[in-house]
Amino acid sequence: MSSKPRIASEDILAQKWDQTISNFVVKTGIGFSVGIVASALLFKKRTWPIAIATGWGFGVAYADAQKLFHPHYVPGVTIEKQKPSVQ
């Protein structure tokens, strides 16, 4: 028998969703913050740097979510099925 405890698929999916949502919040917030700073310091308080940086953060978070939920789309990654052990 295997000594590792089995994790339910619902728990794995819940962990992935938790990580995805936290990535979206953090990376979009960082993009928004960078956009505000860039707007205030470099672009004479225009709004387009805020939109660009927020969209960039959202896009990075979306790409991370795609890698998390669909790892077989990442170049160089192969998924191998485990063979059941015979005892």
JSON list of N, CA, C and O in Angstrom, two decimals, residues 23-77:
[
{"chain": "A", "resi": 23, "resn": "ASN", "atom": "N", "xyz": [-4.01, 35.08, -7.36]},
{"chain": "A", "resi": 23, "resn": "ASN", "atom": "CA", "xyz": [-3.14, 35.62, -8.40]},
{"chain": "A", "resi": 23, "resn": "ASN", "atom": "C", "xyz": [-3.82, 36.78, -9.12]},
{"chain": "A", "resi": 23, "resn": "ASN", "atom": "O", "xyz": [-3.18, 37.80, -9.40]},
{"chain": "A", "resi": 24, "resn": "PHE", "atom": "N", "xyz": [-5.11, 36.62, -9.47]},
{"chain": "A", "resi": 24, "resn": "PHE", "atom": "CA", "xyz": [-5.82, 37.70, -10.15]},
{"chain": "A", "resi": 24, "resn": "PHE", "atom": "C", "xyz": [-5.87, 38.95, -9.28]},
{"chain": "A", "resi": 24, "resn": "PHE", "atom": "O", "xyz": [-5.62, 40.06, -9.77]},
{"chain": "A", "resi": 25, "resn": "VAL", "atom": "N", "xyz": [-6.17, 38.80, -8.02]},
{"chain": "A", "resi": 25, "resn": "VAL", "atom": "CA", "xyz": [-6.28, 39.97, -7.14]},
{"chain": "A", "resi": 25, "resn": "VAL", "atom": "C", "xyz": [-4.92, 40.65, -6.98]},
{"chain": "A", "resi": 25, "resn": "VAL", "atom": "O", "xyz": [-4.80, 41.87, -7.14]},
{"chain": "A", "resi": 26, "resn": "VAL", "atom": "N", "xyz": [-3.89, 39.87, -6.70]},
{"chain": "A", "resi": 26, "resn": "VAL", "atom": "CA", "xyz": [-2.57, 40.44, -6.44]},
{"chain": "A", "resi": 26, "resn": "VAL", "atom": "C", "xyz": [-1.97, 41.05, -7.70]},
{"chain": "A", "resi": 26, "resn": "VAL", "atom": "O", "xyz": [-1.52, 42.22, -7.69]},
{"chain": "A", "resi": 27, "resn": "LYS", "atom": "N", "xyz": [-1.97, 40.33, -8.80]},
{"chain": "A", "resi": 27, "resn": "LYS", "atom": "CA", "xyz": [-1.30, 40.83, -10.00]},
{"chain": "A", "resi": 27, "resn": "LYS", "atom": "C", "xyz": [-2.06, 41.97, -10.66]},
{"chain": "A", "resi": 27, "resn": "LYS", "atom": "O", "xyz": [-1.45, 42.91, -11.18]},
{"chain": "A", "resi": 28, "resn": "THR", "atom": "N", "xyz": [-3.38, 41.94, -10.61]},
{"chain": "A", "resi": 28, "resn": "THR", "atom": "CA", "xyz": [-4.14, 43.07, -11.13]},
{"chain": "A", "resi": 28, "resn": "THR", "atom": "C", "xyz": [-3.96, 44.28, -10.23]},
{"chain": "A", "resi": 28, "resn": "THR", "atom": "O", "xyz": [-3.83, 45.41, -10.72]},
{"chain": "A", "resi": 29, "resn": "GLY", "atom": "N", "xyz": [-3.90, 44.08, -8.92]},
{"chain": "A", "resi": 29, "resn": "GLY", "atom": "CA", "xyz": [-3.66, 45.18, -7.99]},
{"chain": "A", "resi": 29, "resn": "GLY", "atom": "C", "xyz": [-2.28, 45.80, -8.17]},
{"chain": "A", "resi": 29, "resn": "GLY", "atom": "O", "xyz": [-2.12, 47.03, -8.11]},
{"chain": "A", "resi": 30, "resn": "ILE", "atom": "N", "xyz": [-1.28, 44.97, -8.39]},
{"chain": "A", "resi": 30, "resn": "ILE", "atom": "CA", "xyz": [0.07, 45.48, -8.63]},
{"chain": "A", "resi": 30, "resn": "ILE", "atom": "C", "xyz": [0.10, 46.27, -9.94]},
{"chain": "A", "resi": 30, "resn": "ILE", "atom": "O", "xyz": [0.70, 47.35, -10.01]},
{"chain": "A", "resi": 31, "resn": "GLY", "atom": "N", "xyz": [-0.55, 45.74, -10.97]},
{"chain": "A", "resi": 31, "resn": "GLY", "atom": "CA", "xyz": [-0.61, 46.47, -12.23]},
{"chain": "A", "resi": 31, "resn": "GLY", "atom": "C", "xyz": [-1.31, 47.80, -12.08]},
{"chain": "A", "resi": 31, "resn": "GLY", "atom": "O", "xyz": [-0.86, 48.82, -12.62]},
{"chain": "A", "resi": 32, "resn": "PHE", "atom": "N", "xyz": [-2.40, 47.82, -11.34]},
{"chain": "A", "resi": 32, "resn": "PHE", "atom": "CA", "xyz": [-3.14, 49.05, -11.08]},
{"chain": "A", "resi": 32, "resn": "PHE", "atom": "C", "xyz": [-2.25, 50.06, -10.34]},
{"chain": "A", "resi": 32, "resn": "PHE", "atom": "O", "xyz": [-2.21, 51.24, -10.69]},
{"chain": "A", "resi": 33, "resn": "SER", "atom": "N", "xyz": [-1.53, 49.59, -9.34]},
{"chain": "A", "resi": 33, "resn": "SER", "atom": "CA", "xyz": [-0.65, 50.46, -8.56]},
{"chain": "A", "resi": 33, "resn": "SER", "atom": "C", "xyz": [0.48, 51.03, -9.42]},
{"chain": "A", "resi": 33, "resn": "SER", "atom": "O", "xyz": [0.78, 52.23, -9.34]},
{"chain": "A", "resi": 34, "resn": "VAL", "atom": "N", "xyz": [1.09, 50.18, -10.22]},
{"chain": "A", "resi": 34, "resn": "VAL", "atom": "CA", "xyz": [2.16, 50.65, -11.11]},
{"chain": "A", "resi": 34, "resn": "VAL", "atom": "C", "xyz": [1.60, 51.66, -12.11]},
{"chain": "A", "resi": 34, "resn": "VAL", "atom": "O", "xyz": [2.26, 52.67, -12.42]},
{"chain": "A", "resi": 35, "resn": "GLY", "atom": "N", "xyz": [0.40, 51.42, -12.60]},
{"chain": "A", "resi": 35, "resn": "GLY", "atom": "CA", "xyz": [-0.22, 52.36, -13.52]},
{"chain": "A", "resi": 35, "resn": "GLY", "atom": "C", "xyz": [-0.48, 53.71, -12.89]},
{"chain": "A", "resi": 35, "resn": "GLY", "atom": "O", "xyz": [-0.28, 54.76, -13.52]},
{"chain": "A", "resi": 36, "resn": "ILE", "atom": "N", "xyz": [-0.92, 53.73, -11.64]},
{"chain": "A", "resi": 36, "resn": "ILE", "atom": "CA", "xyz": [-1.15, 55.00, -10.94]},
{"chain": "A", "resi": 36, "resn": "ILE", "atom": "C", "xyz": [0.15, 55.76, -10.75]},
{"chain": "A", "resi": 36, "resn": "ILE", "atom": "O", "xyz": [0.23, 56.97, -11.00]},
{"chain": "A", "resi": 37, "resn": "VAL", "atom": "N", "xyz": [1.19, 55.04, -10.34]},
{"chain": "A", "resi": 37, "resn": "VAL", "atom": "CA", "xyz": [2.49, 55.69, -10.13]},
{"chain": "A", "resi": 37, "resn": "VAL", "atom": "C", "xyz": [3.04, 56.22, -11.45]},
{"chain": "A", "resi": 37, "resn": "VAL", "atom": "O", "xyz": [3.51, 57.36, -11.53]},
{"chain": "A", "resi": 38, "resn": "ALA", "atom": "N", "xyz": [2.95, 55.42, -12.50]},
{"chain": "A", "resi": 38, "resn": "ALA", "atom": "CA", "xyz": [3.45, 55.86, -13.81]},
{"chain": "A", "resi": 38, "resn": "ALA", "atom": "C", "xyz": [2.64, 57.05, -14.31]},
{"chain": "A", "resi": 38, "resn": "ALA", "atom": "O", "xyz": [3.19, 57.99, -14.89]},
{"chain": "A", "resi": 39, "resn": "SER", "atom": "N", "xyz": [1.34, 57.02, -14.10]},
{"chain": "A", "resi": 39, "resn": "SER", "atom": "CA", "xyz": [0.49, 58.11, -14.53]},
{"chain": "A", "resi": 39, "resn": "SER", "atom": "C", "xyz": [0.84, 59.40, -13.79]},
{"chain": "A", "resi": 39, "resn": "SER", "atom": "O", "xyz": [0.91, 60.48, -14.40]},
{"chain": "A", "resi": 40, "resn": "ALA", "atom": "N", "xyz": [1.05, 59.30, -12.51]},
{"chain": "A", "resi": 40, "resn": "ALA", "atom": "CA", "xyz": [1.32, 60.49, -11.71]},
{"chain": "A", "resi": 40, "resn": "ALA", "atom": "C", "xyz": [2.72, 61.05, -11.96]},
{"chain": "A", "resi": 40, "resn": "ALA", "atom": "O", "xyz": [2.90, 62.27, -12.02]},
{"chain": "A", "resi": 41, "resn": "LEU", "atom": "N", "xyz": [3.70, 60.17, -12.12]},
{"chain": "A", "resi": 41, "resn": "LEU", "atom": "CA", "xyz": [5.08, 60.64, -12.22]},
{"chain": "A", "resi": 41, "resn": "LEU", "atom": "C", "xyz": [5.55, 60.91, -13.65]},
{"chain": "A", "resi": 41, "resn": "LEU", "atom": "O", "xyz": [6.34, 61.82, -13.89]},
{"chain": "A", "resi": 42, "resn": "LEU", "atom": "N", "xyz": [5.09, 60.10, -14.60]},
{"chain": "A", "resi": 42, "resn": "LEU", "atom": "CA", "xyz": [5.65, 60.19, -15.95]},
{"chain": "A", "resi": 42, "resn": "LEU", "atom": "C", "xyz": [4.73, 60.77, -17.00]},
{"chain": "A", "resi": 42, "resn": "LEU", "atom": "O", "xyz": [5.21, 61.34, -17.98]},
{"chain": "A", "resi": 43, "resn": "PHE", "atom": "N", "xyz": [3.44, 60.62, -16.86]},
{"chain": "A", "resi": 43, "resn": "PHE", "atom": "CA", "xyz": [2.53, 60.93, -17.96]},
{"chain": "A", "resi": 43, "resn": "PHE", "atom": "C", "xyz": [1.53, 62.04, -17.64]},
{"chain": "A", "resi": 43, "resn": "PHE", "atom": "O", "xyz": [0.45, 62.09, -18.22]},
{"chain": "A", "resi": 44, "resn": "LYS", "atom": "N", "xyz": [1.85, 62.92, -16.75]},
{"chain": "A", "resi": 44, "resn": "LYS", "atom": "CA", "xyz": [1.02, 64.09, -16.43]},
{"chain": "A", "resi": 44, "resn": "LYS", "atom": "C", "xyz": [-0.43, 63.74, -16.11]},
{"chain": "A", "resi": 44, "resn": "LYS", "atom": "O", "xyz": [-1.36, 64.35, -16.61]},
{"chain": "A", "resi": 45, "resn": "LYS", "atom": "N", "xyz": [-0.60, 62.74, -15.31]},
{"chain": "A", "resi": 45, "resn": "LYS", "atom": "CA", "xyz": [-1.91, 62.31, -14.81]},
{"chain": "A", "resi": 45, "resn": "LYS", "atom": "C", "xyz": [-2.90, 61.91, -15.91]},
{"chain": "A", "resi": 45, "resn": "LYS", "atom": "O", "xyz": [-4.09, 62.16, -15.82]},
{"chain": "A", "resi": 46, "resn": "ARG", "atom": "N", "xyz": [-2.42, 61.24, -16.90]},
{"chain": "A", "resi": 46, "resn": "ARG", "atom": "CA", "xyz": [-3.30, 60.67, -17.92]},
{"chain": "A", "resi": 46, "resn": "ARG", "atom": "C", "xyz": [-3.82, 59.34, -17.40]},
{"chain": "A", "resi": 46, "resn": "ARG", "atom": "O", "xyz": [-3.23, 58.73, -16.51]},
{"chain": "A", "resi": 47, "resn": "THR", "atom": "N", "xyz": [-4.93, 58.84, -17.96]},
{"chain": "A", "resi": 47, "resn": "THR", "atom": "CA", "xyz": [-5.51, 57.60, -17.45]},
{"chain": "A", "resi": 47, "resn": "THR", "atom": "C", "xyz": [-5.07, 56.36, -18.20]},
{"chain": "A", "resi": 47, "resn": "THR", "atom": "O", "xyz": [-5.22, 55.25, -17.69]},
{"chain": "A", "resi": 48, "resn": "TRP", "atom": "N", "xyz": [-4.54, 56.51, -19.39]},
{"chain": "A", "resi": 48, "resn": "TRP", "atom": "CA", "xyz": [-4.20, 55.31, -20.16]},
{"chain": "A", "resi": 48, "resn": "TRP", "atom": "C", "xyz": [-3.11, 54.45, -19.53]},
{"chain": "A", "resi": 48, "resn": "TRP", "atom": "O", "xyz": [-3.16, 53.22, -19.67]},
{"chain": "A", "resi": 49, "resn": "PRO", "atom": "N", "xyz": [-2.10, 54.98, -18.80]},
{"chain": "A", "resi": 49, "resn": "PRO", "atom": "CA", "xyz": [-1.14, 54.06, -18.17]},
{"chain": "A", "resi": 49, "resn": "PRO", "atom": "C", "xyz": [-1.78, 53.16, -17.12]},
{"chain": "A", "resi": 49, "resn": "PRO", "atom": "O", "xyz": [-1.36, 52.01, -16.94]},
{"chain": "A", "resi": 50, "resn": "ILE", "atom": "N", "xyz": [-2.82, 53.66, -16.46]},
{"chain": "A", "resi": 50, "resn": "ILE", "atom": "CA", "xyz": [-3.51, 52.85, -15.46]},
{"chain": "A", "resi": 50, "resn": "ILE", "atom": "C", "xyz": [-4.21, 51.67, -16.14]},
{"chain": "A", "resi": 50, "resn": "ILE", "atom": "O", "xyz": [-4.12, 50.52, -15.69]},
{"chain": "A", "resi": 51, "resn": "ALA", "atom": "N", "xyz": [-4.88, 51.95, -17.26]},
{"chain": "A", "resi": 51, "resn": "ALA", "atom": "CA", "xyz": [-5.58, 50.89, -17.99]},
{"chain": "A", "resi": 51, "resn": "ALA", "atom": "C", "xyz": [-4.60, 49.87, -18.57]},
{"chain": "A", "resi": 51, "resn": "ALA", "atom": "O", "xyz": [-4.83, 48.65, -18.51]},
{"chain": "A", "resi": 52, "resn": "ILE", "atom": "N", "xyz": [-3.51, 50.34, -19.13]},
{"chain": "A", "resi": 52, "resn": "ILE", "atom": "CA", "xyz": [-2.50, 49.43, -19.72]},
{"chain": "A", "resi": 52, "resn": "ILE", "atom": "C", "xyz": [-1.88, 48.53, -18.65]},
{"chain": "A", "resi": 52, "resn": "ILE", "atom": "O", "xyz": [-1.78, 47.31, -18.83]},
{"chain": "A", "resi": 53, "resn": "ALA", "atom": "N", "xyz": [-1.46, 49.11, -17.54]},
{"chain": "A", "resi": 53, "resn": "ALA", "atom": "CA", "xyz": [-0.80, 48.33, -16.49]},
{"chain": "A", "resi": 53, "resn": "ALA", "atom": "C", "xyz": [-1.78, 47.36, -15.82]},
{"chain": "A", "resi": 53, "resn": "ALA", "atom": "O", "xyz": [-1.40, 46.23, -15.49]},
{"chain": "A", "resi": 54, "resn": "THR", "atom": "N", "xyz": [-3.04, 47.78, -15.63]},
{"chain": "A", "resi": 54, "resn": "THR", "atom": "CA", "xyz": [-4.03, 46.88, -15.04]},
{"chain": "A", "resi": 54, "resn": "THR", "atom": "C", "xyz": [-4.31, 45.72, -15.98]},
{"chain": "A", "resi": 54, "resn": "THR", "atom": "O", "xyz": [-4.40, 44.56, -15.55]},
{"chain": "A", "resi": 55, "resn": "GLY", "atom": "N", "xyz": [-4.43, 46.00, -17.25]},
{"chain": "A", "resi": 55, "resn": "GLY", "atom": "CA", "xyz": [-4.63, 44.93, -18.24]},
{"chain": "A", "resi": 55, "resn": "GLY", "atom": "C", "xyz": [-3.45, 43.99, -18.31]},
{"chain": "A", "resi": 55, "resn": "GLY", "atom": "O", "xyz": [-3.61, 42.78, -18.48]},
{"chain": "A", "resi": 56, "resn": "TRP", "atom": "N", "xyz": [-2.25, 44.54, -18.17]},
{"chain": "A", "resi": 56, "resn": "TRP", "atom": "CA", "xyz": [-1.06, 43.69, -18.17]},
{"chain": "A", "resi": 56, "resn": "TRP", "atom": "C", "xyz": [-1.09, 42.74, -16.97]},
{"chain": "A", "resi": 56, "resn": "TRP", "atom": "O", "xyz": [-0.81, 41.55, -17.11]},
{"chain": "A", "resi": 57, "resn": "GLY", "atom": "N", "xyz": [-1.42, 43.26, -15.79]},
{"chain": "A", "resi": 57, "resn": "GLY", "atom": "CA", "xyz": [-1.50, 42.40, -14.61]},
{"chain": "A", "resi": 57, "resn": "GLY", "atom": "C", "xyz": [-2.57, 41.33, -14.75]},
{"chain": "A", "resi": 57, "resn": "GLY", "atom": "O", "xyz": [-2.38, 40.18, -14.37]},
{"chain": "A", "resi": 58, "resn": "PHE", "atom": "N", "xyz": [-3.73, 41.71, -15.32]},
{"chain": "A", "resi": 58, "resn": "PHE", "atom": "CA", "xyz": [-4.79, 40.75, -15.56]},
{"chain": "A", "resi": 58, "resn": "PHE", "atom": "C", "xyz": [-4.35, 39.67, -16.54]},
{"chain": "A", "resi": 58, "resn": "PHE", "atom": "O", "xyz": [-4.62, 38.48, -16.35]},
{"chain": "A", "resi": 59, "resn": "GLY", "atom": "N", "xyz": [-3.63, 40.07, -17.58]},
{"chain": "A", "resi": 59, "resn": "GLY", "atom": "CA", "xyz": [-3.14, 39.11, -18.58]},
{"chain": "A", "resi": 59, "resn": "GLY", "atom": "C", "xyz": [-2.13, 38.14, -18.01]},
{"chain": "A", "resi": 59, "resn": "GLY", "atom": "O", "xyz": [-2.15, 36.94, -18.33]},
{"chain": "A", "resi": 60, "resn": "VAL", "atom": "N", "xyz": [-1.24, 38.62, -17.17]},
{"chain": "A", "resi": 60, "resn": "VAL", "atom": "CA", "xyz": [-0.26, 37.74, -16.53]},
{"chain": "A", "resi": 60, "resn": "VAL", "atom": "C", "xyz": [-0.96, 36.74, -15.62]},
{"chain": "A", "resi": 60, "resn": "VAL", "atom": "O", "xyz": [-0.62, 35.55, -15.60]},
{"chain": "A", "resi": 61, "resn": "ALA", "atom": "N", "xyz": [-1.95, 37.20, -14.88]},
{"chain": "A", "resi": 61, "resn": "ALA", "atom": "CA", "xyz": [-2.70, 36.30, -13.99]},
{"chain": "A", "resi": 61, "resn": "ALA", "atom": "C", "xyz": [-3.47, 35.28, -14.81]},
{"chain": "A", "resi": 61, "resn": "ALA", "atom": "O", "xyz": [-3.55, 34.10, -14.41]},
{"chain": "A", "resi": 62, "resn": "TYR", "atom": "N", "xyz": [-4.03, 35.68, -15.94]},
{"chain": "A", "resi": 62, "resn": "TYR", "atom": "CA", "xyz": [-4.76, 34.75, -16.81]},
{"chain": "A", "resi": 62, "resn": "TYR", "atom": "C", "xyz": [-3.81, 33.69, -17.37]},
{"chain": "A", "resi": 62, "resn": "TYR", "atom": "O", "xyz": [-4.15, 32.50, -17.41]},
{"chain": "A", "resi": 63, "resn": "ALA", "atom": "N", "xyz": [-2.61, 34.09, -17.78]},
{"chain": "A", "resi": 63, "resn": "ALA", "atom": "CA", "xyz": [-1.63, 33.13, -18.30]},
{"chain": "A", "resi": 63, "resn": "ALA", "atom": "C", "xyz": [-1.23, 32.13, -17.22]},
{"chain": "A", "resi": 63, "resn": "ALA", "atom": "O", "xyz": [-1.07, 30.93, -17.49]},
{"chain": "A", "resi": 64, "resn": "ASP", "atom": "N", "xyz": [-1.06, 32.60, -15.99]},
{"chain": "A", "resi": 64, "resn": "ASP", "atom": "CA", "xyz": [-0.73, 31.70, -14.89]},
{"chain": "A", "resi": 64, "resn": "ASP", "atom": "C", "xyz": [-1.87, 30.72, -14.62]},
{"chain": "A", "resi": 64, "resn": "ASP", "atom": "O", "xyz": [-1.64, 29.54, -14.31]},
{"chain": "A", "resi": 65, "resn": "ALA", "atom": "N", "xyz": [-3.11, 31.19, -14.73]},
{"chain": "A", "resi": 65, "resn": "ALA", "atom": "CA", "xyz": [-4.26, 30.31, -14.53]},
{"chain": "A", "resi": 65, "resn": "ALA", "atom": "C", "xyz": [-4.31, 29.24, -15.61]},
{"chain": "A", "resi": 65, "resn": "ALA", "atom": "O", "xyz": [-4.63, 28.08, -15.34]},
{"chain": "A", "resi": 66, "resn": "GLN", "atom": "N", "xyz": [-4.00, 29.61, -16.85]},
{"chain": "A", "resi": 66, "resn": "GLN", "atom": "CA", "xyz": [-3.98, 28.63, -17.93]},
{"chain": "A", "resi": 66, "resn": "GLN", "atom": "C", "xyz": [-2.92, 27.55, -17.67]},
{"chain": "A", "resi": 66, "resn": "GLN", "atom": "O", "xyz": [-3.15, 26.37, -17.90]},
{"chain": "A", "resi": 67, "resn": "LYS", "atom": "N", "xyz": [-1.75, 27.97, -17.19]},
{"chain": "A", "resi": 67, "resn": "LYS", "atom": "CA", "xyz": [-0.69, 27.00, -16.88]},
{"chain": "A", "resi": 67, "resn": "LYS", "atom": "C", "xyz": [-1.09, 26.10, -15.73]},
{"chain": "A", "resi": 67, "resn": "LYS", "atom": "O", "xyz": [-0.71, 24.93, -15.69]},
{"chain": "A", "resi": 68, "resn": "LEU", "atom": "N", "xyz": [-1.83, 26.64, -14.78]},
{"chain": "A", "resi": 68, "resn": "LEU", "atom": "CA", "xyz": [-2.23, 25.87, -13.60]},
{"chain": "A", "resi": 68, "resn": "LEU", "atom": "C", "xyz": [-3.30, 24.84, -13.94]},
{"chain": "A", "resi": 68, "resn": "LEU", "atom": "O", "xyz": [-3.22, 23.68, -13.52]},
{"chain": "A", "resi": 69, "resn": "PHE", "atom": "N", "xyz": [-4.30, 25.23, -14.73]},
{"chain": "A", "resi": 69, "resn": "PHE", "atom": "CA", "xyz": [-5.41, 24.34, -15.05]},
{"chain": "A", "resi": 69, "resn": "PHE", "atom": "C", "xyz": [-5.12, 23.43, -16.24]},
{"chain": "A", "resi": 69, "resn": "PHE", "atom": "O", "xyz": [-5.70, 22.35, -16.35]},
{"chain": "A", "resi": 70, "resn": "HIS", "atom": "N", "xyz": [-4.25, 23.85, -17.16]},
{"chain": "A", "resi": 70, "resn": "HIS", "atom": "CA", "xyz": [-3.94, 23.06, -18.35]},
{"chain": "A", "resi": 70, "resn": "HIS", "atom": "C", "xyz": [-2.42, 22.94, -18.53]},
{"chain": "A", "resi": 70, "resn": "HIS", "atom": "O", "xyz": [-1.85, 23.56, -19.43]},
{"chain": "A", "resi": 71, "resn": "PRO", "atom": "N", "xyz": [-1.76, 22.16, -17.69]},
{"chain": "A", "resi": 71, "resn": "PRO", "atom": "CA", "xyz": [-0.30, 22.09, -17.78]},
{"chain": "A", "resi": 71, "resn": "PRO", "atom": "C", "xyz": [0.21, 21.44, -19.07]},
{"chain": "A", "resi": 71, "resn": "PRO", "atom": "O", "xyz": [1.35, 21.65, -19.45]},
{"chain": "A", "resi": 72, "resn": "HIS", "atom": "N", "xyz": [-0.64, 20.69, -19.76]},
{"chain": "A", "resi": 72, "resn": "HIS", "atom": "CA", "xyz": [-0.19, 20.04, -20.99]},
{"chain": "A", "resi": 72, "resn": "HIS", "atom": "C", "xyz": [-0.03, 21.03, -22.13]},
{"chain": "A", "resi": 72, "resn": "HIS", "atom": "O", "xyz": [0.53, 20.69, -23.16]},
{"chain": "A", "resi": 73, "resn": "TYR", "atom": "N", "xyz": [-0.50, 22.28, -21.98]},
{"chain": "A", "resi": 73, "resn": "TYR", "atom": "CA", "xyz": [-0.30, 23.31, -23.01]},
{"chain": "A", "resi": 73, "resn": "TYR", "atom": "C", "xyz": [1.03, 24.03, -22.87]},
{"chain": "A", "resi": 73, "resn": "TYR", "atom": "O", "xyz": [1.42, 24.78, -23.75]},
{"chain": "A", "resi": 74, "resn": "VAL", "atom": "N", "xyz": [1.74, 23.82, -21.77]},
{"chain": "A", "resi": 74, "resn": "VAL", "atom": "CA", "xyz": [3.03, 24.46, -21.55]},
{"chain": "A", "resi": 74, "resn": "VAL", "atom": "C", "xyz": [4.07, 23.71, -22.37]},
{"chain": "A", "resi": 74, "resn": "VAL", "atom": "O", "xyz": [4.18, 22.48, -22.27]},
{"chain": "A", "resi": 75, "resn": "PRO", "atom": "N", "xyz": [4.85, 24.41, -23.19]},
{"chain": "A", "resi": 75, "resn": "PRO", "atom": "CA", "xyz": [5.87, 23.73, -24.00]},
{"chain": "A", "resi": 75, "resn": "PRO", "atom": "C", "xyz": [6.88, 23.00, -23.14]},
{"chain": "A", "resi": 75, "resn": "PRO", "atom": "O", "xyz": [7.37, 23.53, -22.14]},
{"chain": "A", "resi": 76, "resn": "GLY", "atom": "N", "xyz": [7.19, 21.77, -23.51]},
{"chain": "A", "resi": 76, "resn": "GLY", "atom": "CA", "xyz": [8.19, 20.98, -22.81]},
{"chain": "A", "resi": 76, "resn": "GLY", "atom": "C", "xyz": [7.66, 20.16, -21.66]},
{"chain": "A", "resi": 76, "resn": "GLY", "atom": "O", "xyz": [8.40, 19.42, -21.04]},
{"chain": "A", "resi": 77, "resn": "VAL", "atom": "N", "xyz": [6.37, 20.24, -21.36]},
{"chain": "A", "resi": 77, "resn": "VAL", "atom": "CA", "xyz": [5.79, 19.49, -20.25]},
{"chain": "A", "resi": 77, "resn": "VAL", "atom": "C", "xyz": [5.07, 18.27, -20.80]},
{"chain": "A", "resi": 77, "resn": "VAL", "atom": "O", "xyz": [4.30, 18.36, -21.74]}
]
